[in-house]
Amino acid sequence: MRMVDLIEKKKEGFVHTQEEIHFIIDGYVHERIPDYQMSAWMMAVCFQGLNKEETAWLTEEMMYSGDILDLSSIQGVKVDKHSTGGVGDKTSLVLGPMVGACHVPVAKMSGRGLGHTGGTLDKLESIPGFQIQITQDDFIKQVNDCHFSIIGQNANLVPADQKMYALRDVTGTVACIPLIASSIMSKKLAAGTDAILLDVKYGDGAFMKTKEDARLLAQTMIDIGTSLGKDTRAVISDMSQPLGNAIGNTLEVKEAIAALNGQSPDDLLELCLQSASYMLLQAHITNSLEKAREMLEEVIKNKKALNIFAQMVKAQGGSEEYIFNPELFEKAKEVIAVKSPREGYIKDLKAKPLGIVSMKLGGGRETKDDCIDYSVGLILNKKIGDFVQIDEPLVYVHTNSGLSEELKTTIINAYTISTKYVEKRKQVDEIV
């Protein structure tokens, strides 16, 4: 069997056998197949797709490419949540502590930034001292103690996905349903949780551009999880504009902290409350969505969720002082206001260009070896449905390298302004 033949086979639209999928993943993990051939195969998959059986085989091969975590010693129903990624998506930093504060263990593995979207691990590493790699024993102890932990993949857990994840980011093979589904579900299944909630996003700022594609991705992942005995559900949410007001690692952490203090933008808080409510149902804490929401609102009000976040940060080597005093975070050298050229209502706000601006300021990666500047990013002053006057700020740019005319124009062009009234958009469209 030769990799070049399998690339040709998929390029022509033929279906792989289970043995061929094993050959590809095993060969790539053990470095018998080089990056350039794996890139070619993934591009062929982007164009030709994988059927249901191929996707399931790919997921299992990736899942079993390394260790499988045994989390049976964690008390209670372990619930994990995963977002397919979007601009300004910091929901894990908000709903994880909320759910943990309701005594549901949240044992979560997260990833780094992909393309124009930020990664949860990158956000957490903006907290001084925070460690994303801890031992399995410490991970289990932490979840038992404070009901919440977010870690990165260690070298032995789903190594196939670690290699493929980094490669997809720099080869234009991110937005592909079989590759997204197998990447997410191989990590979730290897992580040993009992139930999985998926936040599948669509729109300009997401990898899925339409609600139909988001629904297809959600159902693909639910089928994989259900076939392996996991309670898997999905929220379909709108990412046609950034989530919340902050884009950029430190800025998003500070917005998450504000949310846990009850001072969140409405769209971020609503998505977190709805998603976390389903997680409480999956954990059998309650069978009522209304009761679940009441419990979550209470742990924000009484600061239990904020304290859980601080406990998690401290347990993983970070400074909890930054959680209680977010003004301690390093700030960018300049804050530059980008002002509106006209008056009216914000009719449309494209998330992807704003995510790319943040990346070009240093807040994300253009290549897998790029270093991140945690302090840079954008704070949105106006979103869809808001009224703006001429010369009123649309966005505040936090930068250490100034703001070029090109990036300024990109920001202004991301906005569509109408003279007619525009309603604000709802965040969650449906539950699968």
Short mmCIF file of C-alpha atoms in Angstrom, two decimals:
data_model
loop_
_atom_site.label_atom_id
_atom_site.label_comp_id
_atom_site.label_asym_id
_atom_site.label_seq_id
_atom_site.Cartn_x
_atom_site.Cartn_y
_atom_site.Cartn_z
CA MET A 1 0.00 0.00 0.00
CA ARG A 2 1.35 3.45 -0.98
CA MET A 3 0.18 6.83 0.30
CA VAL A 4 0.37 8.38 -3.18
CA ASP A 5 -2.14 5.78 -4.42
CA LEU A 6 -4.52 6.59 -1.55
CA ILE A 7 -4.24 10.31 -2.32
CA GLU A 8 -5.14 9.57 -5.94
CA LYS A 9 -8.00 7.31 -4.84
CA LYS A 10 -9.61 9.98 -2.67
CA LYS A 11 -8.89 12.68 -5.26
CA GLU A 12 -10.97 10.66 -7.72
CA GLY A 13 -13.80 10.37 -5.18
CA PHE A 14 -13.50 6.69 -4.29
CA VAL A 15 -14.24 5.29 -0.82
CA HIS A 16 -11.44 4.14 1.48
CA THR A 17 -11.47 0.81 3.28
CA GLN A 18 -10.96 0.61 7.03
CA GLU A 19 -7.49 -0.84 6.40
CA GLU A 20 -6.57 2.15 4.24
CA ILE A 21 -7.68 4.62 6.91
CA HIS A 22 -5.55 2.70 9.43
CA PHE A 23 -2.56 2.82 7.05
CA ILE A 24 -2.88 6.60 6.67
CA ILE A 25 -3.23 7.49 10.36
CA ASP A 26 -0.76 4.93 11.68
CA GLY A 27 1.79 5.91 9.03
CA TYR A 28 1.43 9.62 9.74
CA VAL A 29 1.72 9.22 13.52
CA HIS A 30 4.85 7.08 13.15
CA GLU A 31 6.35 9.48 10.56
CA ARG A 32 6.34 7.05 7.66
CA ILE A 33 4.04 9.50 5.86
CA PRO A 34 5.40 13.08 5.57
CA ASP A 35 3.47 16.32 6.10
CA TYR A 36 3.26 17.09 2.39
CA GLN A 37 1.49 13.82 1.58
CA MET A 38 -0.88 14.17 4.54
CA SER A 39 -1.66 17.72 3.41
CA ALA A 40 -2.48 16.45 -0.08
CA TRP A 41 -4.76 13.74 1.30
CA MET A 42 -6.61 16.16 3.60
CA MET A 43 -7.11 18.56 0.68
CA ALA A 44 -8.58 15.68 -1.34
CA VAL A 45 -10.91 14.96 1.59
CA CYS A 46 -11.96 18.62 1.61
CA PHE A 47 -13.06 18.32 -2.02
CA GLN A 48 -14.40 14.75 -2.07
CA GLY A 49 -15.53 14.20 1.52
CA LEU A 50 -15.74 11.02 3.57
CA ASN A 51 -18.85 8.92 4.01
CA LYS A 52 -20.33 7.97 7.40
CA GLU A 53 -18.26 4.78 7.73
CA GLU A 54 -15.00 6.46 6.64
CA THR A 55 -15.56 9.27 9.16
CA ALA A 56 -16.23 6.79 11.97
CA TRP A 57 -13.11 4.77 11.06
CA LEU A 58 -11.01 7.94 10.90
CA THR A 59 -12.28 9.04 14.32
CA GLU A 60 -11.51 5.67 15.92
CA GLU A 61 -8.05 5.49 14.37
CA MET A 62 -7.27 8.97 15.69
CA MET A 63 -8.78 8.17 19.08
CA TYR A 64 -6.70 5.01 19.51
CA SER A 65 -3.50 6.56 18.12
CA GLY A 66 -2.44 7.20 21.73
CA ASP A 67 -3.62 6.85 25.30
CA ILE A 68 -7.26 6.78 26.43
CA LEU A 69 -7.91 8.60 29.70
CA ASP A 70 -9.57 6.64 32.47
CA LEU A 71 -11.61 9.18 34.40
CA SER A 72 -13.73 6.64 36.27
CA SER A 73 -12.36 7.91 39.59
CA ILE A 74 -13.97 11.31 39.01
CA GLN A 75 -17.21 11.45 40.96
CA GLY A 76 -20.45 12.18 39.12
CA VAL A 77 -21.42 12.41 35.45
CA LYS A 78 -18.51 14.02 33.62
CA VAL A 79 -19.67 16.55 31.02
CA ASP A 80 -17.48 18.08 28.34
CA LYS A 81 -18.31 20.93 25.99
CA HIS A 82 -16.75 21.77 22.66
CA SER A 83 -17.22 24.70 20.31
CA THR A 84 -16.42 24.43 16.61
CA GLY A 85 -14.76 27.83 16.91
CA GLY A 86 -15.63 31.38 16.15
CA VAL A 87 -14.40 34.93 16.51
CA GLY A 88 -14.61 36.09 20.13
CA ASP A 89 -15.71 32.68 21.39
CA LYS A 90 -14.74 32.48 25.05
CA THR A 91 -17.72 30.41 26.21
CA SER A 92 -15.64 27.63 27.81
CA LEU A 93 -14.14 30.16 30.22
CA VAL A 94 -17.63 31.18 31.32
CA LEU A 95 -19.87 28.13 31.26
CA GLY A 96 -17.19 25.74 32.56
CA PRO A 97 -17.01 27.50 35.95
CA MET A 98 -20.81 27.94 35.96
CA VAL A 99 -21.42 24.22 35.48
CA GLY A 100 -18.63 23.30 37.91
CA ALA A 101 -20.18 25.57 40.53
CA CYS A 102 -23.35 23.44 40.24
CA HIS A 103 -21.22 20.41 41.30
CA VAL A 104 -21.02 18.90 37.81
CA PRO A 105 -17.47 17.78 36.93
CA VAL A 106 -16.21 19.50 33.77
CA ALA A 107 -13.09 17.69 32.55
CA LYS A 108 -12.13 19.46 29.34
CA MET A 109 -9.40 19.23 26.74
CA SER A 110 -9.07 22.25 24.47
CA GLY A 111 -7.07 23.33 21.45
CA ARG A 112 -5.12 26.29 20.17
CA GLY A 113 -6.21 28.88 17.66
CA LEU A 114 -7.10 27.81 14.13
CA GLY A 115 -6.92 30.46 11.39
CA HIS A 116 -8.98 33.53 12.24
CA THR A 117 -10.44 32.00 15.43
CA GLY A 118 -8.83 32.07 18.85
CA GLY A 119 -8.06 28.94 20.86
CA THR A 120 -9.07 28.38 24.49
CA LEU A 121 -5.54 27.31 25.42
CA ASP A 122 -4.06 30.50 23.99
CA LYS A 123 -6.51 32.54 26.03
CA LEU A 124 -5.68 30.67 29.25
CA GLU A 125 -1.94 31.01 28.65
CA SER A 126 -2.39 34.78 28.73
CA ILE A 127 -2.89 34.32 32.50
CA PRO A 128 0.63 34.50 34.03
CA GLY A 129 1.89 31.11 35.15
CA PHE A 130 -1.05 29.09 33.84
CA GLN A 131 -0.06 25.53 32.82
CA ILE A 132 -2.05 23.70 30.18
CA GLN A 133 -0.11 20.46 30.68
CA ILE A 134 -0.67 18.69 34.01
CA THR A 135 -0.46 15.04 34.97
CA GLN A 136 -3.47 12.78 34.66
CA ASP A 137 -3.51 12.30 38.45
CA ASP A 138 -3.51 16.07 39.02
CA PHE A 139 -6.21 16.51 36.37
CA ILE A 140 -8.46 13.97 38.10
CA LYS A 141 -7.77 15.43 41.56
CA GLN A 142 -8.51 18.94 40.36
CA VAL A 143 -11.84 17.97 38.79
CA ASN A 144 -12.83 16.14 41.98
CA ASP A 145 -11.79 19.11 44.12
CA CYS A 146 -13.15 22.09 42.19
CA HIS A 147 -15.21 20.38 39.45
CA PHE A 148 -13.38 22.14 36.60
CA SER A 149 -10.18 21.82 34.60
CA ILE A 150 -9.11 22.72 31.07
CA ILE A 151 -5.95 21.11 29.74
CA GLY A 152 -4.14 20.66 26.45
CA GLN A 153 -3.52 17.33 24.85
CA ASN A 154 -0.45 15.60 26.19
CA ALA A 155 1.94 13.94 23.75
CA ASN A 156 0.35 10.53 24.22
CA LEU A 157 -3.31 11.53 23.88
CA VAL A 158 -4.65 11.53 20.32
CA PRO A 159 -1.23 12.29 18.77
CA ALA A 160 -2.74 11.88 15.30
CA ASP A 161 -5.01 14.85 15.91
CA GLN A 162 -2.22 16.97 17.38
CA LYS A 163 -0.21 16.58 14.17
CA MET A 164 -3.19 16.98 11.86
CA TYR A 165 -4.63 19.93 13.82
CA ALA A 166 -1.46 21.98 13.41
CA LEU A 167 -1.14 21.03 9.75
CA ARG A 168 -4.74 21.92 8.87
CA ASP A 169 -4.28 25.42 10.24
CA VAL A 170 -1.60 26.28 7.66
CA THR A 171 -2.77 24.28 4.63
CA GLY A 172 -6.30 25.59 4.08
CA THR A 173 -7.94 22.36 5.26
CA VAL A 174 -9.73 23.61 8.37
CA ALA A 175 -13.31 23.99 7.11
CA CYS A 176 -14.05 20.36 6.23
CA ILE A 177 -16.86 18.49 8.00
CA PRO A 178 -15.24 15.02 8.20
CA LEU A 179 -11.93 16.47 9.42
CA ILE A 180 -13.63 18.75 11.96
CA ALA A 181 -15.90 15.96 13.22
CA SER A 182 -13.11 13.39 13.58
CA SER A 183 -10.80 15.93 15.22
CA ILE A 184 -13.34 17.00 17.81
CA MET A 185 -14.82 13.60 18.58
CA SER A 186 -11.50 11.73 18.75
CA LYS A 187 -10.39 14.14 21.51
CA LYS A 188 -13.69 14.03 23.33
CA LEU A 189 -13.90 10.24 23.25
CA ALA A 190 -10.27 9.77 24.26
CA ALA A 191 -10.77 12.23 27.14
CA GLY A 192 -13.05 9.82 28.96
CA THR A 193 -16.07 12.03 29.63
CA ASP A 194 -19.60 10.61 29.93
CA ALA A 195 -21.55 13.30 28.05
CA ILE A 196 -20.64 15.83 25.37
CA LEU A 197 -22.30 19.11 24.47
CA LEU A 198 -21.28 20.56 21.11
CA ASP A 199 -21.63 24.24 20.21
CA VAL A 200 -21.74 24.14 16.41
CA LYS A 201 -21.47 27.59 14.90
CA TYR A 202 -22.33 28.92 11.46
CA GLY A 203 -21.96 32.26 9.71
CA ASP A 204 -19.18 34.51 8.49
CA GLY A 205 -17.05 34.04 11.61
CA ALA A 206 -17.38 30.24 11.72
CA PHE A 207 -15.95 27.41 9.64
CA MET A 208 -19.50 26.36 8.71
CA LYS A 209 -21.02 29.17 6.64
CA THR A 210 -24.65 28.00 6.60
CA LYS A 211 -27.08 26.64 9.16
CA GLU A 212 -27.51 23.55 6.98
CA ASP A 213 -23.76 22.77 7.10
CA ALA A 214 -23.74 23.36 10.85
CA ARG A 215 -26.64 20.97 11.28
CA LEU A 216 -24.84 18.36 9.14
CA LEU A 217 -21.65 18.70 11.20
CA ALA A 218 -23.65 18.46 14.43
CA GLN A 219 -25.45 15.33 13.30
CA THR A 220 -22.17 13.77 12.10
CA MET A 221 -20.63 14.23 15.55
CA ILE A 222 -23.78 13.12 17.38
CA ASP A 223 -23.81 9.92 15.30
CA ILE A 224 -20.18 9.23 16.23
CA GLY A 225 -20.76 9.88 19.95
CA THR A 226 -24.01 7.94 20.13
CA SER A 227 -22.46 4.92 18.39
CA LEU A 228 -19.91 4.78 21.20
CA GLY A 229 -22.42 5.15 24.02
CA LYS A 230 -21.97 8.85 24.83
CA ASP A 231 -24.86 11.25 25.48
CA THR A 232 -24.03 13.74 22.71
CA ARG A 233 -26.10 16.83 21.97
CA ALA A 234 -25.52 20.01 20.00
CA VAL A 235 -26.44 23.67 20.11
CA ILE A 236 -26.58 25.40 16.72
CA SER A 237 -25.51 29.03 17.20
CA ASP A 238 -25.08 32.08 14.99
CA MET A 239 -21.54 33.35 14.38
CA SER A 240 -22.39 35.90 11.69
CA GLN A 241 -20.87 38.50 14.01
CA PRO A 242 -18.28 38.12 16.79
CA LEU A 243 -19.47 36.67 20.10
CA GLY A 244 -19.32 39.26 22.86
CA ASN A 245 -17.36 42.46 22.36
CA ALA A 246 -13.76 41.28 22.83
CA ILE A 247 -11.48 39.67 20.23
CA GLY A 248 -7.97 38.72 21.36
CA ASN A 249 -6.58 36.53 24.12
CA THR A 250 -6.22 38.76 27.19
CA LEU A 251 -9.19 40.89 26.16
CA GLU A 252 -11.38 37.78 25.93
CA VAL A 253 -10.23 36.47 29.31
CA LYS A 254 -11.13 39.81 30.85
CA GLU A 255 -14.55 39.68 29.19
CA ALA A 256 -15.07 36.14 30.54
CA ILE A 257 -14.20 37.37 34.03
CA ALA A 258 -16.69 40.21 33.59
CA ALA A 259 -19.33 37.65 32.57
CA LEU A 260 -18.69 35.66 35.75
CA ASN A 261 -19.24 38.91 37.63
CA GLY A 262 -22.60 39.31 35.89
CA GLN A 263 -21.37 42.07 33.58
CA SER A 264 -21.39 40.25 30.25
CA PRO A 265 -22.60 41.32 26.81
CA ASP A 266 -26.08 39.87 26.35
CA ASP A 267 -25.21 37.51 23.47
CA LEU A 268 -22.32 35.87 25.35
CA LEU A 269 -24.28 35.40 28.56
CA GLU A 270 -27.35 34.02 26.78
CA LEU A 271 -25.35 31.42 24.84
CA CYS A 272 -23.54 30.34 28.02
CA LEU A 273 -26.77 30.05 30.01
CA GLN A 274 -28.55 28.02 27.33
CA SER A 275 -25.59 25.71 26.69
CA ALA A 276 -24.81 25.21 30.38
CA SER A 277 -28.49 24.43 31.07
CA TYR A 278 -28.31 21.45 28.71
CA MET A 279 -25.09 20.31 30.38
CA LEU A 280 -26.91 20.19 33.73
CA LEU A 281 -29.61 18.07 32.10
CA GLN A 282 -26.98 15.72 30.69
CA ALA A 283 -25.46 15.39 34.17
CA HIS A 284 -28.92 14.53 35.59
CA ILE A 285 -28.73 17.41 38.08
CA THR A 286 -32.24 18.41 37.02
CA ASN A 287 -34.69 17.49 34.27
CA SER A 288 -35.96 21.05 33.89
CA LEU A 289 -34.31 23.66 31.68
CA GLU A 290 -35.97 26.40 33.72
CA LYS A 291 -34.55 25.03 36.98
CA ALA A 292 -31.12 24.59 35.38
CA ARG A 293 -31.09 28.23 34.28
CA GLU A 294 -32.09 29.38 37.77
CA MET A 295 -29.20 27.39 39.27
CA LEU A 296 -26.72 28.92 36.82
CA GLU A 297 -27.94 32.46 37.35
CA GLU A 298 -27.57 31.94 41.10
CA VAL A 299 -23.91 30.81 40.92
CA ILE A 300 -23.11 33.95 38.96
CA LYS A 301 -24.97 36.13 41.45
CA ASN A 302 -23.28 34.60 44.51
CA LYS A 303 -19.81 34.54 42.82
CA LYS A 304 -19.42 30.76 43.16
CA ALA A 305 -18.70 30.46 39.43
CA LEU A 306 -16.04 33.18 39.60
CA ASN A 307 -14.42 31.44 42.56
CA ILE A 308 -14.39 28.12 40.69
CA PHE A 309 -12.55 29.82 37.82
CA ALA A 310 -10.01 31.27 40.26
CA GLN A 311 -9.54 27.85 41.90
CA MET A 312 -8.92 26.27 38.50
CA VAL A 313 -6.36 28.93 37.59
CA LYS A 314 -4.52 28.55 40.91
CA ALA A 315 -4.52 24.73 40.70
CA GLN A 316 -2.86 24.95 37.28
CA GLY A 317 -0.11 27.32 38.35
CA GLY A 318 -1.71 30.61 37.37
CA SER A 319 -2.13 33.73 39.47
CA GLU A 320 -5.66 33.92 40.86
CA GLU A 321 -5.04 37.60 41.61
CA TYR A 322 -5.57 38.32 37.91
CA ILE A 323 -9.03 36.77 38.10
CA PHE A 324 -10.09 38.99 40.99
CA ASN A 325 -8.16 42.00 39.68
CA PRO A 326 -8.20 41.84 35.86
CA GLU A 327 -6.63 45.29 35.62
CA LEU A 328 -3.33 43.50 36.39
CA PHE A 329 -3.21 41.95 32.92
CA GLU A 330 -0.59 43.37 30.56
CA LYS A 331 -2.03 46.03 28.30
CA ALA A 332 -1.18 46.93 24.71
CA LYS A 333 0.84 50.10 24.13
CA GLU A 334 -1.92 51.86 22.20
CA VAL A 335 -5.70 51.87 21.96
CA ILE A 336 -6.83 53.33 18.63
CA ALA A 337 -10.49 54.13 17.88
CA VAL A 338 -11.77 53.28 14.40
CA LYS A 339 -14.70 55.64 13.77
CA SER A 340 -17.83 55.29 11.68
CA PRO A 341 -17.87 57.11 8.32
CA ARG A 342 -21.67 57.36 8.37
CA GLU A 343 -24.77 57.37 10.58
CA GLY A 344 -27.31 54.58 10.87
CA TYR A 345 -28.04 51.12 12.26
CA ILE A 346 -25.54 48.30 12.07
CA LYS A 347 -27.14 45.90 9.59
CA ASP A 348 -24.30 43.43 9.19
CA LEU A 349 -20.95 42.81 10.88
CA LYS A 350 -18.59 40.30 9.32
CA ALA A 351 -16.69 38.40 11.99
CA LYS A 352 -13.98 36.79 9.87
CA PRO A 353 -12.23 40.01 8.73
CA LEU A 354 -12.11 41.20 12.33
CA GLY A 355 -10.61 37.88 13.42
CA ILE A 356 -7.99 38.24 10.70
CA VAL A 357 -7.19 41.80 11.84
CA SER A 358 -6.62 40.51 15.39
CA MET A 359 -4.38 37.76 14.02
CA LYS A 360 -2.35 40.25 11.94
CA LEU A 361 -1.88 42.45 15.00
CA GLY A 362 -0.16 39.43 16.59
CA GLY A 363 -3.11 37.87 18.40
CA GLY A 364 -3.15 34.66 16.33
CA ARG A 365 -1.03 32.40 14.14
CA GLU A 366 -0.42 32.61 10.40
CA THR A 367 2.00 29.66 10.63
CA LYS A 368 2.03 26.91 13.24
CA ASP A 369 5.31 28.21 14.73
CA ASP A 370 4.18 31.83 15.23
CA CYS A 371 4.33 33.34 18.72
CA ILE A 372 1.27 35.14 20.06
CA ASP A 373 1.04 38.64 21.51
CA TYR A 374 -1.57 38.12 24.21
CA SER A 375 -2.34 41.80 24.81
CA VAL A 376 -3.51 42.81 21.33
CA GLY A 377 -6.97 42.62 19.82
CA LEU A 378 -10.24 44.47 19.31
CA ILE A 379 -13.08 45.72 21.50
CA LEU A 380 -16.29 46.21 19.55
CA ASN A 381 -18.25 49.33 20.44
CA LYS A 382 -21.08 48.65 17.98
CA LYS A 383 -22.75 45.41 16.86
CA ILE A 384 -25.75 44.40 14.74
CA GLY A 385 -28.86 46.36 15.76
CA ASP A 386 -26.93 49.21 17.39
CA PHE A 387 -27.24 52.82 16.20
CA VAL A 388 -24.03 54.67 15.35
CA GLN A 389 -23.40 58.33 14.62
CA ILE A 390 -20.77 59.77 12.26
CA ASP A 391 -17.31 59.68 13.86
CA GLU A 392 -18.55 57.54 16.76
CA PRO A 393 -16.14 54.64 17.47
CA LEU A 394 -17.04 51.29 15.92
CA VAL A 395 -14.04 49.43 17.32
CA TYR A 396 -11.20 50.09 19.74
CA VAL A 397 -7.97 48.50 18.49
CA HIS A 398 -5.46 47.38 21.13
CA THR A 399 -2.08 47.25 19.41
CA ASN A 400 1.66 47.20 20.00
CA SER A 401 2.49 47.96 16.38
CA GLY A 402 0.17 50.77 15.36
CA LEU A 403 -2.70 50.37 12.90
CA SER A 404 -2.10 50.40 9.15
CA GLU A 405 -4.56 51.99 6.75
CA GLU A 406 -5.16 48.55 5.27
CA LEU A 407 -6.29 47.08 8.60
CA LYS A 408 -8.33 50.18 9.41
CA THR A 409 -10.13 49.86 6.07
CA THR A 410 -10.73 46.16 6.73
CA ILE A 411 -12.42 47.01 10.01
CA ILE A 412 -14.65 49.70 8.47
CA ASN A 413 -15.58 47.42 5.56
CA ALA A 414 -16.63 44.68 7.98
CA TYR A 415 -19.59 46.90 8.92
CA THR A 416 -22.73 47.44 6.85
CA ILE A 417 -24.71 50.47 8.03
CA SER A 418 -28.36 51.07 7.10
CA THR A 419 -30.66 54.04 7.54
CA LYS A 420 -33.47 51.61 8.45
CA TYR A 421 -34.03 50.11 11.91
CA VAL A 422 -32.32 46.72 12.42
CA GLU A 423 -33.26 44.20 15.10
CA LYS A 424 -30.65 42.46 17.22
CA ARG A 425 -30.09 38.78 16.39
CA LYS A 426 -30.73 35.82 18.65
CA GLN A 427 -27.71 33.68 19.43
CA VAL A 428 -29.02 30.09 19.64
CA ASP A 429 -31.08 28.81 16.70
CA GLU A 430 -31.83 25.20 17.61
CA ILE A 431 -30.84 22.16 19.65
CA VAL A 432 -29.95 18.85 17.97
#
